[in-house]
Amino acid sequence: MKSEVDRSRTLTAWGFLSPALILLGVSVLIPAAMALVMSFTQTGLDVSEPLRFIGFANLRRLAGDPMFYKVLGTTLIYLFGVVPPIVLGALALAVLVNRALPGIHVLRAAFYTPVLVSIVVAAIAFRWLYAENGLINGWLGALFGSGFLPIDFLSNPLLALPSVMLVTLWKGLGYYMVIFLGGLQGIPIELYEAAELDGSEGWRKHLDITLPLLRPYLTLVAVISAIAATKVFEEVFLMTQGGPADSTRTLVYYVYDQAFAELEISYACTVGLALFLIVLLLTAVRLAFSDDRSLI
């Protein structure tokens, strides 16, 4: 009788899971498997054309592609330029708003508002801000006088990538702040009171208590933001189109460019496979360094 009840519960559970599993399979798993197969073939944009198996030719092409290494380097620069400020900035904001002060809910909402803004709207708004006759150059011109020359934020190869990074930072700080805030509110206040009795005050108590107890959250935010930075596309597509001089071309944009501009579908799948392995590596790091499996 007990086995029949367990079997019934199992079938009921799978019945509830099946719609999501079917959707996941159709929209994610099957396309991923097809992309993996296509990375070992030669095909164009015409999906009716039969696939021609070419073995590891695309992988050899990838290994000798200088543009791949350039966009990989740009992606890594983007990752290391975005993740540390996001982790530290979001943690600082969480500590700031984790206080019982009048109007603190308004402050929390203000910091979270950029998360609600569409990335399309944010990218277009920042593109206007960065324009030669935009608000930022207007402020700088008013500050430095008539001798000030407008800065080409998105046309200068040295400034374009940091300018795009700023949009990612502005959009992401509030989201990761909420994650840290949830962790902070799970820390008993008695621990801070005991630390103050031991002489740990101010920022010292955060070093002694907050950071050690937030280690799982720090790992989570670091890896999630790293994966997001590795897969950045919308900001680049809407603001710079990979320019100037390919200074903002990232891995995902390179996949898009190869697939839809060069019509190299198979090679784009190969680059996508490399991106998948990088994201898989970051996920493995998340699992290896996390002590709290409940956050996975």
PDB file of C-alpha atoms in Angstrom:
ATOM      1  CA  MET A   1       0.000   0.000   0.000  1.00  0.00           C
ATOM      2  CA  LYS A   2       2.814   2.375   0.914  1.00  0.00           C
ATOM      3  CA  SER A   3       4.589   1.751  -2.380  1.00  0.00           C
ATOM      4  CA  GLU A   4       1.408   2.553  -4.288  1.00  0.00           C
ATOM      5  CA  VAL A   5       1.068   5.854  -2.410  1.00  0.00           C
ATOM      6  CA  ASP A   6       4.703   6.719  -3.122  1.00  0.00           C
ATOM      7  CA  ARG A   7       4.246   5.824  -6.795  1.00  0.00           C
ATOM      8  CA  SER A   8       1.137   7.977  -6.975  1.00  0.00           C
ATOM      9  CA  ARG A   9       2.965  10.920  -5.395  1.00  0.00           C
ATOM     10  CA  THR A  10       5.881  10.464  -7.784  1.00  0.00           C
ATOM     11  CA  LEU A  11       3.579  10.431 -10.816  1.00  0.00           C
ATOM     12  CA  THR A  12       1.780  13.524  -9.500  1.00  0.00           C
ATOM     13  CA  ALA A  13       5.086  15.329  -9.032  1.00  0.00           C
ATOM     14  CA  TRP A  14       6.251  14.445 -12.540  1.00  0.00           C
ATOM     15  CA  GLY A  15       2.864  15.524 -13.874  1.00  0.00           C
ATOM     16  CA  PHE A  16       3.335  19.001 -12.397  1.00  0.00           C
ATOM     17  CA  LEU A  17       6.943  19.149 -13.598  1.00  0.00           C
ATOM     18  CA  SER A  18       6.272  17.933 -17.131  1.00  0.00           C
ATOM     19  CA  PRO A  19       5.063  21.265 -18.648  1.00  0.00           C
ATOM     20  CA  ALA A  20       8.184  23.059 -17.429  1.00  0.00           C
ATOM     21  CA  LEU A  21      10.425  20.175 -18.515  1.00  0.00           C
ATOM     22  CA  ILE A  22       8.868  20.098 -21.985  1.00  0.00           C
ATOM     23  CA  LEU A  23       9.289  23.870 -22.340  1.00  0.00           C
ATOM     24  CA  LEU A  24      12.885  23.642 -21.093  1.00  0.00           C
ATOM     25  CA  GLY A  25      13.636  20.824 -23.493  1.00  0.00           C
ATOM     26  CA  VAL A  26      12.120  22.554 -26.526  1.00  0.00           C
ATOM     27  CA  SER A  27      13.597  26.000 -25.840  1.00  0.00           C
ATOM     28  CA  VAL A  28      16.976  25.117 -24.277  1.00  0.00           C
ATOM     29  CA  LEU A  29      18.096  21.497 -24.333  1.00  0.00           C
ATOM     30  CA  ILE A  30      17.201  20.596 -27.929  1.00  0.00           C
ATOM     31  CA  PRO A  31      18.700  23.824 -29.418  1.00  0.00           C
ATOM     32  CA  ALA A  32      21.824  23.297 -27.300  1.00  0.00           C
ATOM     33  CA  ALA A  33      22.213  19.744 -28.577  1.00  0.00           C
ATOM     34  CA  MET A  34      21.674  20.919 -32.164  1.00  0.00           C
ATOM     35  CA  ALA A  35      24.300  23.636 -31.717  1.00  0.00           C
ATOM     36  CA  LEU A  36      26.739  21.050 -30.390  1.00  0.00           C
ATOM     37  CA  VAL A  37      26.178  18.845 -33.429  1.00  0.00           C
ATOM     38  CA  MET A  38      26.417  21.782 -35.833  1.00  0.00           C
ATOM     39  CA  SER A  39      29.797  22.782 -34.409  1.00  0.00           C
ATOM     40  CA  PHE A  40      31.192  19.633 -36.075  1.00  0.00           C
ATOM     41  CA  THR A  41      29.534  20.348 -39.422  1.00  0.00           C
ATOM     42  CA  GLN A  42      29.612  22.911 -42.200  1.00  0.00           C
ATOM     43  CA  THR A  43      26.351  24.707 -42.847  1.00  0.00           C
ATOM     44  CA  GLY A  44      25.019  28.105 -43.807  1.00  0.00           C
ATOM     45  CA  LEU A  45      21.873  30.055 -43.134  1.00  0.00           C
ATOM     46  CA  ASP A  46      19.709  27.688 -45.179  1.00  0.00           C
ATOM     47  CA  VAL A  47      18.424  25.197 -42.584  1.00  0.00           C
ATOM     48  CA  SER A  48      17.042  22.960 -45.329  1.00  0.00           C
ATOM     49  CA  GLU A  49      20.566  22.307 -46.576  1.00  0.00           C
ATOM     50  CA  PRO A  50      21.881  18.944 -45.320  1.00  0.00           C
ATOM     51  CA  LEU A  51      24.642  19.102 -42.721  1.00  0.00           C
ATOM     52  CA  ARG A  52      28.118  18.155 -43.906  1.00  0.00           C
ATOM     53  CA  PHE A  53      30.264  16.591 -41.202  1.00  0.00           C
ATOM     54  CA  ILE A  54      33.767  18.111 -41.111  1.00  0.00           C
ATOM     55  CA  GLY A  55      35.038  16.747 -37.793  1.00  0.00           C
ATOM     56  CA  PHE A  56      37.222  19.080 -35.743  1.00  0.00           C
ATOM     57  CA  ALA A  57      37.824  21.609 -38.529  1.00  0.00           C
ATOM     58  CA  ASN A  58      35.843  24.323 -36.739  1.00  0.00           C
ATOM     59  CA  LEU A  59      37.735  23.682 -33.508  1.00  0.00           C
ATOM     60  CA  ARG A  60      41.057  23.975 -35.339  1.00  0.00           C
ATOM     61  CA  ARG A  61      39.833  27.183 -36.921  1.00  0.00           C
ATOM     62  CA  LEU A  62      38.858  28.476 -33.493  1.00  0.00           C
ATOM     63  CA  ALA A  63      42.289  27.632 -32.068  1.00  0.00           C
ATOM     64  CA  GLY A  64      43.960  29.678 -34.807  1.00  0.00           C
ATOM     65  CA  ASP A  65      41.485  32.562 -34.922  1.00  0.00           C
ATOM     66  CA  PRO A  66      43.164  35.781 -33.668  1.00  0.00           C
ATOM     67  CA  MET A  67      39.815  37.552 -33.419  1.00  0.00           C
ATOM     68  CA  PHE A  68      38.567  34.861 -31.023  1.00  0.00           C
ATOM     69  CA  TYR A  69      41.478  35.533 -28.668  1.00  0.00           C
ATOM     70  CA  LYS A  70      40.894  39.270 -28.969  1.00  0.00           C
ATOM     71  CA  VAL A  71      37.212  39.010 -28.039  1.00  0.00           C
ATOM     72  CA  LEU A  72      38.074  36.514 -25.295  1.00  0.00           C
ATOM     73  CA  GLY A  73      40.513  39.022 -23.833  1.00  0.00           C
ATOM     74  CA  THR A  74      37.901  41.786 -24.079  1.00  0.00           C
ATOM     75  CA  THR A  75      35.375  39.547 -22.330  1.00  0.00           C
ATOM     76  CA  LEU A  76      37.838  38.797 -19.518  1.00  0.00           C
ATOM     77  CA  ILE A  77      38.612  42.506 -19.131  1.00  0.00           C
ATOM     78  CA  TYR A  78      34.877  43.139 -18.936  1.00  0.00           C
ATOM     79  CA  LEU A  79      34.520  40.405 -16.320  1.00  0.00           C
ATOM     80  CA  PHE A  80      37.327  41.655 -14.070  1.00  0.00           C
ATOM     81  CA  GLY A  81      36.261  45.267 -14.575  1.00  0.00           C
ATOM     82  CA  VAL A  82      32.646  44.646 -13.587  1.00  0.00           C
ATOM     83  CA  VAL A  83      32.564  41.873 -10.974  1.00  0.00           C
ATOM     84  CA  PRO A  84      34.706  43.390  -8.151  1.00  0.00           C
ATOM     85  CA  PRO A  85      32.896  46.776  -8.222  1.00  0.00           C
ATOM     86  CA  ILE A  86      29.513  45.018  -8.314  1.00  0.00           C
ATOM     87  CA  VAL A  87      30.345  42.753  -5.364  1.00  0.00           C
ATOM     88  CA  LEU A  88      31.850  45.512  -3.226  1.00  0.00           C
ATOM     89  CA  GLY A  89      29.328  48.149  -4.268  1.00  0.00           C
ATOM     90  CA  ALA A  90      26.291  45.925  -3.731  1.00  0.00           C
ATOM     91  CA  LEU A  91      27.605  44.836  -0.325  1.00  0.00           C
ATOM     92  CA  ALA A  92      28.202  48.456   0.694  1.00  0.00           C
ATOM     93  CA  LEU A  93      24.684  49.435  -0.406  1.00  0.00           C
ATOM     94  CA  ALA A  94      23.202  46.476   1.481  1.00  0.00           C
ATOM     95  CA  VAL A  95      25.006  47.480   4.666  1.00  0.00           C
ATOM     96  CA  LEU A  96      23.836  51.061   4.145  1.00  0.00           C
ATOM     97  CA  VAL A  97      20.137  50.193   3.766  1.00  0.00           C
ATOM     98  CA  ASN A  98      20.131  47.481   6.430  1.00  0.00           C
ATOM     99  CA  ARG A  99      19.212  50.046   9.066  1.00  0.00           C
ATOM    100  CA  ALA A 100      16.019  50.917  10.882  1.00  0.00           C
ATOM    101  CA  LEU A 101      15.913  54.574   9.787  1.00  0.00           C
ATOM    102  CA  PRO A 102      12.985  56.783   8.703  1.00  0.00           C
ATOM    103  CA  GLY A 103      12.449  56.541   4.958  1.00  0.00           C
ATOM    104  CA  ILE A 104      14.839  53.606   4.513  1.00  0.00           C
ATOM    105  CA  HIS A 105      12.292  51.821   2.311  1.00  0.00           C
ATOM    106  CA  VAL A 106      12.381  54.761  -0.103  1.00  0.00           C
ATOM    107  CA  LEU A 107      16.171  54.539  -0.237  1.00  0.00           C
ATOM    108  CA  ARG A 108      16.014  50.799  -0.917  1.00  0.00           C
ATOM    109  CA  ALA A 109      13.505  51.356  -3.705  1.00  0.00           C
ATOM    110  CA  ALA A 110      15.700  54.080  -5.221  1.00  0.00           C
ATOM    111  CA  PHE A 111      18.713  51.765  -5.337  1.00  0.00           C
ATOM    112  CA  TYR A 112      16.627  48.944  -6.811  1.00  0.00           C
ATOM    113  CA  THR A 113      14.886  51.075  -9.471  1.00  0.00           C
ATOM    114  CA  PRO A 114      17.629  50.620 -12.151  1.00  0.00           C
ATOM    115  CA  VAL A 115      16.942  46.872 -12.077  1.00  0.00           C
ATOM    116  CA  LEU A 116      13.386  47.559 -13.272  1.00  0.00           C
ATOM    117  CA  VAL A 117      14.538  49.702 -16.186  1.00  0.00           C
ATOM    118  CA  SER A 118      14.710  47.863 -19.511  1.00  0.00           C
ATOM    119  CA  ILE A 119      18.257  47.331 -20.738  1.00  0.00           C
ATOM    120  CA  VAL A 120      17.191  48.849 -24.069  1.00  0.00           C
ATOM    121  CA  VAL A 121      16.033  52.032 -22.336  1.00  0.00           C
ATOM    122  CA  ALA A 122      19.141  52.132 -20.160  1.00  0.00           C
ATOM    123  CA  ALA A 123      21.530  51.660 -23.091  1.00  0.00           C
ATOM    124  CA  ILE A 124      19.829  54.337 -25.198  1.00  0.00           C
ATOM    125  CA  ALA A 125      19.754  56.743 -22.243  1.00  0.00           C
ATOM    126  CA  PHE A 126      23.464  56.252 -21.529  1.00  0.00           C
ATOM    127  CA  ARG A 127      24.266  56.617 -25.216  1.00  0.00           C
ATOM    128  CA  TRP A 128      22.613  60.035 -25.113  1.00  0.00           C
ATOM    129  CA  LEU A 129      24.492  60.895 -21.919  1.00  0.00           C
ATOM    130  CA  TYR A 130      27.808  59.942 -23.561  1.00  0.00           C
ATOM    131  CA  ALA A 131      27.156  61.920 -26.771  1.00  0.00           C
ATOM    132  CA  GLU A 132      29.408  64.861 -27.624  1.00  0.00           C
ATOM    133  CA  ASN A 133      26.485  67.215 -26.985  1.00  0.00           C
ATOM    134  CA  GLY A 134      25.151  65.027 -24.165  1.00  0.00           C
ATOM    135  CA  LEU A 135      24.638  65.779 -20.504  1.00  0.00           C
ATOM    136  CA  ILE A 136      28.039  64.543 -19.288  1.00  0.00           C
ATOM    137  CA  ASN A 137      30.003  66.657 -21.765  1.00  0.00           C
ATOM    138  CA  GLY A 138      27.670  69.548 -20.966  1.00  0.00           C
ATOM    139  CA  TRP A 139      28.497  69.299 -17.275  1.00  0.00           C
ATOM    140  CA  LEU A 140      32.217  68.975 -17.973  1.00  0.00           C
ATOM    141  CA  GLY A 141      32.082  71.953 -20.343  1.00  0.00           C
ATOM    142  CA  ALA A 142      30.351  74.060 -17.693  1.00  0.00           C
ATOM    143  CA  LEU A 143      32.967  72.956 -15.145  1.00  0.00           C
ATOM    144  CA  PHE A 144      36.105  73.531 -17.225  1.00  0.00           C
ATOM    145  CA  GLY A 145      34.970  76.440 -19.366  1.00  0.00           C
ATOM    146  CA  SER A 146      35.008  77.189 -23.082  1.00  0.00           C
ATOM    147  CA  GLY A 147      38.388  75.530 -23.642  1.00  0.00           C
ATOM    148  CA  PHE A 148      36.957  72.080 -22.893  1.00  0.00           C
ATOM    149  CA  LEU A 149      36.835  69.660 -25.839  1.00  0.00           C
ATOM    150  CA  PRO A 150      33.961  67.137 -25.775  1.00  0.00           C
ATOM    151  CA  ILE A 151      35.006  63.583 -24.926  1.00  0.00           C
ATOM    152  CA  ASP A 152      34.140  60.822 -27.389  1.00  0.00           C
ATOM    153  CA  PHE A 153      33.173  58.224 -24.789  1.00  0.00           C
ATOM    154  CA  LEU A 154      31.849  55.640 -27.273  1.00  0.00           C
ATOM    155  CA  SER A 155      34.173  56.527 -30.168  1.00  0.00           C
ATOM    156  CA  ASN A 156      37.431  56.294 -28.250  1.00  0.00           C
ATOM    157  CA  PRO A 157      38.812  52.706 -28.103  1.00  0.00           C
ATOM    158  CA  LEU A 158      40.219  53.379 -24.632  1.00  0.00           C
ATOM    159  CA  LEU A 159      36.975  54.755 -23.184  1.00  0.00           C
ATOM    160  CA  ALA A 160      34.302  52.744 -24.976  1.00  0.00           C
ATOM    161  CA  LEU A 161      34.605  49.547 -22.932  1.00  0.00           C
ATOM    162  CA  PRO A 162      34.626  51.271 -19.494  1.00  0.00           C
ATOM    163  CA  SER A 163      31.655  53.365 -20.638  1.00  0.00           C
ATOM    164  CA  VAL A 164      29.689  50.212 -21.479  1.00  0.00           C
ATOM    165  CA  MET A 165      30.773  48.618 -18.182  1.00  0.00           C
ATOM    166  CA  LEU A 166      29.203  51.506 -16.312  1.00  0.00           C
ATOM    167  CA  VAL A 167      25.777  50.583 -17.688  1.00  0.00           C
ATOM    168  CA  THR A 168      26.168  47.014 -16.403  1.00  0.00           C
ATOM    169  CA  LEU A 169      27.214  48.333 -12.998  1.00  0.00           C
ATOM    170  CA  TRP A 170      24.290  50.771 -12.830  1.00  0.00           C
ATOM    171  CA  LYS A 171      21.829  48.037 -13.764  1.00  0.00           C
ATOM    172  CA  GLY A 172      23.235  45.324 -11.500  1.00  0.00           C
ATOM    173  CA  LEU A 173      24.040  46.981  -8.183  1.00  0.00           C
ATOM    174  CA  GLY A 174      20.449  47.057  -6.933  1.00  0.00           C
ATOM    175  CA  TYR A 175      19.777  43.424  -7.854  1.00  0.00           C
ATOM    176  CA  TYR A 176      22.800  42.075  -5.989  1.00  0.00           C
ATOM    177  CA  MET A 177      22.149  44.476  -3.132  1.00  0.00           C
ATOM    178  CA  VAL A 178      18.880  42.628  -2.454  1.00  0.00           C
ATOM    179  CA  ILE A 179      20.754  39.303  -2.259  1.00  0.00           C
ATOM    180  CA  PHE A 180      23.204  40.717   0.267  1.00  0.00           C
ATOM    181  CA  LEU A 181      20.379  42.385   2.168  1.00  0.00           C
ATOM    182  CA  GLY A 182      18.659  39.025   2.583  1.00  0.00           C
ATOM    183  CA  GLY A 183      21.868  37.597   4.001  1.00  0.00           C
ATOM    184  CA  LEU A 184      22.409  40.538   6.350  1.00  0.00           C
ATOM    185  CA  GLN A 185      18.915  40.273   7.766  1.00  0.00           C
ATOM    186  CA  GLY A 186      19.588  36.617   8.573  1.00  0.00           C
ATOM    187  CA  ILE A 187      22.491  37.533  10.880  1.00  0.00           C
ATOM    188  CA  PRO A 188      21.341  37.751  14.541  1.00  0.00           C
ATOM    189  CA  ILE A 189      21.745  41.214  16.017  1.00  0.00           C
ATOM    190  CA  GLU A 190      23.092  39.592  19.192  1.00  0.00           C
ATOM    191  CA  LEU A 191      26.321  38.759  17.380  1.00  0.00           C
ATOM    192  CA  TYR A 192      26.994  42.443  16.708  1.00  0.00           C
ATOM    193  CA  GLU A 193      26.154  43.343  20.307  1.00  0.00           C
ATOM    194  CA  ALA A 194      28.571  40.704  21.587  1.00  0.00           C
ATOM    195  CA  ALA A 195      31.245  41.972  19.185  1.00  0.00           C
ATOM    196  CA  GLU A 196      30.830  45.523  20.485  1.00  0.00           C
ATOM    197  CA  LEU A 197      31.417  44.236  24.021  1.00  0.00           C
ATOM    198  CA  ASP A 198      34.669  42.704  22.766  1.00  0.00           C
ATOM    199  CA  GLY A 199      35.764  46.032  21.297  1.00  0.00           C
ATOM    200  CA  SER A 200      34.768  45.412  17.666  1.00  0.00           C
ATOM    201  CA  GLU A 201      33.078  48.610  16.461  1.00  0.00           C
ATOM    202  CA  GLY A 202      32.385  50.430  13.221  1.00  0.00           C
ATOM    203  CA  TRP A 203      33.672  48.729  10.097  1.00  0.00           C
ATOM    204  CA  ARG A 204      35.697  46.298  12.243  1.00  0.00           C
ATOM    205  CA  LYS A 205      32.530  44.423  13.231  1.00  0.00           C
ATOM    206  CA  HIS A 206      31.704  43.922   9.558  1.00  0.00           C
ATOM    207  CA  LEU A 207      35.146  42.417   9.001  1.00  0.00           C
ATOM    208  CA  ASP A 208      34.771  40.149  12.038  1.00  0.00           C
ATOM    209  CA  ILE A 209      31.130  39.113  11.616  1.00  0.00           C
ATOM    210  CA  THR A 210      29.472  40.262   8.399  1.00  0.00           C
ATOM    211  CA  LEU A 211      32.007  39.080   5.844  1.00  0.00           C
ATOM    212  CA  PRO A 212      32.562  35.576   7.318  1.00  0.00           C
ATOM    213  CA  LEU A 213      28.822  34.928   7.647  1.00  0.00           C
ATOM    214  CA  LEU A 214      28.113  36.313   4.171  1.00  0.00           C
ATOM    215  CA  ARG A 215      30.716  34.129   2.484  1.00  0.00           C
ATOM    216  CA  PRO A 216      28.116  31.959   0.658  1.00  0.00           C
ATOM    217  CA  TYR A 217      26.365  35.120  -0.568  1.00  0.00           C
ATOM    218  CA  LEU A 218      29.671  36.659  -1.664  1.00  0.00           C
ATOM    219  CA  THR A 219      30.464  33.548  -3.687  1.00  0.00           C
ATOM    220  CA  LEU A 220      26.979  33.478  -5.167  1.00  0.00           C
ATOM    221  CA  VAL A 221      27.015  37.131  -6.224  1.00  0.00           C
ATOM    222  CA  ALA A 222      30.572  36.904  -7.566  1.00  0.00           C
ATOM    223  CA  VAL A 223      29.835  33.894  -9.760  1.00  0.00           C
ATOM    224  CA  ILE A 224      26.396  35.057 -10.949  1.00  0.00           C
ATOM    225  CA  SER A 225      27.752  38.492 -11.866  1.00  0.00           C
ATOM    226  CA  ALA A 226      30.771  36.867 -13.549  1.00  0.00           C
ATOM    227  CA  ILE A 227      28.516  34.669 -15.688  1.00  0.00           C
ATOM    228  CA  ALA A 228      26.365  37.681 -16.574  1.00  0.00           C
ATOM    229  CA  ALA A 229      29.460  39.726 -17.504  1.00  0.00           C
ATOM    230  CA  THR A 230      30.770  36.855 -19.632  1.00  0.00           C
ATOM    231  CA  LYS A 231      27.487  36.729 -21.551  1.00  0.00           C
ATOM    232  CA  VAL A 232      27.083  40.508 -21.988  1.00  0.00           C
ATOM    233  CA  PHE A 233      25.481  41.407 -25.305  1.00  0.00           C
ATOM    234  CA  GLU A 234      22.655  43.949 -25.154  1.00  0.00           C
ATOM    235  CA  GLU A 235      24.791  46.833 -23.911  1.00  0.00           C
ATOM    236  CA  VAL A 236      27.402  46.252 -26.617  1.00  0.00           C
ATOM    237  CA  PHE A 237      24.842  45.747 -29.386  1.00  0.00           C
ATOM    238  CA  LEU A 238      22.832  48.860 -28.527  1.00  0.00           C
ATOM    239  CA  MET A 239      25.700  51.221 -27.703  1.00  0.00           C
ATOM    240  CA  THR A 240      28.772  50.397 -29.792  1.00  0.00           C
ATOM    241  CA  GLN A 241      28.053  47.469 -32.172  1.00  0.00           C
ATOM    242  CA  GLY A 242      31.382  46.027 -31.066  1.00  0.00           C
ATOM    243  CA  GLY A 243      33.384  49.128 -32.022  1.00  0.00           C
ATOM    244  CA  PRO A 244      35.362  51.244 -32.190  1.00  0.00           C
ATOM    245  CA  ALA A 245      38.115  49.072 -33.693  1.00  0.00           C
ATOM    246  CA  ASP A 246      36.540  45.964 -32.102  1.00  0.00           C
ATOM    247  CA  SER A 247      37.409  47.324 -28.646  1.00  0.00           C
ATOM    248  CA  THR A 248      34.020  46.333 -27.199  1.00  0.00           C
ATOM    249  CA  ARG A 249      33.413  43.130 -29.173  1.00  0.00           C
ATOM    250  CA  THR A 250      32.732  40.358 -26.654  1.00  0.00           C
ATOM    251  CA  LEU A 251      32.293  36.604 -27.051  1.00  0.00           C
ATOM    252  CA  VAL A 252      28.513  36.695 -27.303  1.00  0.00           C
ATOM    253  CA  TYR A 253      28.633  39.561 -29.790  1.00  0.00           C
ATOM    254  CA  TYR A 254      31.196  37.586 -31.796  1.00  0.00           C
ATOM    255  CA  VAL A 255      28.784  34.637 -31.893  1.00  0.00           C
ATOM    256  CA  TYR A 256      26.042  36.967 -33.127  1.00  0.00           C
ATOM    257  CA  ASP A 257      28.347  38.552 -35.698  1.00  0.00           C
ATOM    258  CA  GLN A 258      29.523  35.214 -37.083  1.00  0.00           C
ATOM    259  CA  ALA A 259      26.001  33.781 -37.253  1.00  0.00           C
ATOM    260  CA  PHE A 260      23.999  36.693 -38.645  1.00  0.00           C
ATOM    261  CA  ALA A 261      26.547  38.972 -40.329  1.00  0.00           C
ATOM    262  CA  GLU A 262      29.028  36.443 -41.747  1.00  0.00           C
ATOM    263  CA  LEU A 263      26.425  33.624 -42.021  1.00  0.00           C
ATOM    264  CA  GLU A 264      28.965  31.217 -40.504  1.00  0.00           C
ATOM    265  CA  ILE A 265      26.386  29.299 -38.465  1.00  0.00           C
ATOM    266  CA  SER A 266      28.576  26.284 -37.717  1.00  0.00           C
ATOM    267  CA  TYR A 267      31.533  28.389 -36.632  1.00  0.00           C
ATOM    268  CA  ALA A 268      29.234  30.529 -34.481  1.00  0.00           C
ATOM    269  CA  CYS A 269      28.094  27.323 -32.755  1.00  0.00           C
ATOM    270  CA  THR A 270      31.751  26.455 -32.121  1.00  0.00           C
ATOM    271  CA  VAL A 271      32.393  29.840 -30.515  1.00  0.00           C
ATOM    272  CA  GLY A 272      29.205  29.328 -28.505  1.00  0.00           C
ATOM    273  CA  LEU A 273      30.573  25.981 -27.336  1.00  0.00           C
ATOM    274  CA  ALA A 274      33.684  27.744 -26.044  1.00  0.00           C
ATOM    275  CA  LEU A 275      31.455  30.240 -24.235  1.00  0.00           C
ATOM    276  CA  PHE A 276      29.477  27.365 -22.719  1.00  0.00           C
ATOM    277  CA  LEU A 277      32.677  25.797 -21.363  1.00  0.00           C
ATOM    278  CA  ILE A 278      33.692  29.105 -19.775  1.00  0.00           C
ATOM    279  CA  VAL A 279      30.305  29.478 -18.085  1.00  0.00           C
ATOM    280  CA  LEU A 280      30.486  25.827 -16.980  1.00  0.00           C
ATOM    281  CA  LEU A 281      33.895  26.516 -15.436  1.00  0.00           C
ATOM    282  CA  LEU A 282      32.514  29.499 -13.522  1.00  0.00           C
ATOM    283  CA  THR A 283      29.623  27.367 -12.274  1.00  0.00           C
ATOM    284  CA  ALA A 284      32.084  24.697 -11.109  1.00  0.00           C
ATOM    285  CA  VAL A 285      33.967  27.384  -9.194  1.00  0.00           C
ATOM    286  CA  ARG A 286      30.682  28.370  -7.559  1.00  0.00           C
ATOM    287  CA  LEU A 287      30.065  24.786  -6.439  1.00  0.00           C
ATOM    288  CA  ALA A 288      33.644  24.236  -5.284  1.00  0.00           C
ATOM    289  CA  PHE A 289      33.944  27.308  -3.093  1.00  0.00           C
ATOM    290  CA  SER A 290      30.447  27.433  -1.625  1.00  0.00           C
ATOM    291  CA  ASP A 291      29.942  25.991   1.844  1.00  0.00           C
ATOM    292  CA  ASP A 292      26.185  26.569   1.830  1.00  0.00           C
ATOM    293  CA  ARG A 293      24.565  24.233  -0.711  1.00  0.00           C
ATOM    294  CA  SER A 294      21.131  25.709   0.054  1.00  0.00           C
ATOM    295  CA  LEU A 295      22.047  28.771  -2.022  1.00  0.00           C
ATOM    296  CA  ILE A 296      22.712  26.756  -5.180  1.00  0.00           C
TER     297      ILE A 296
END
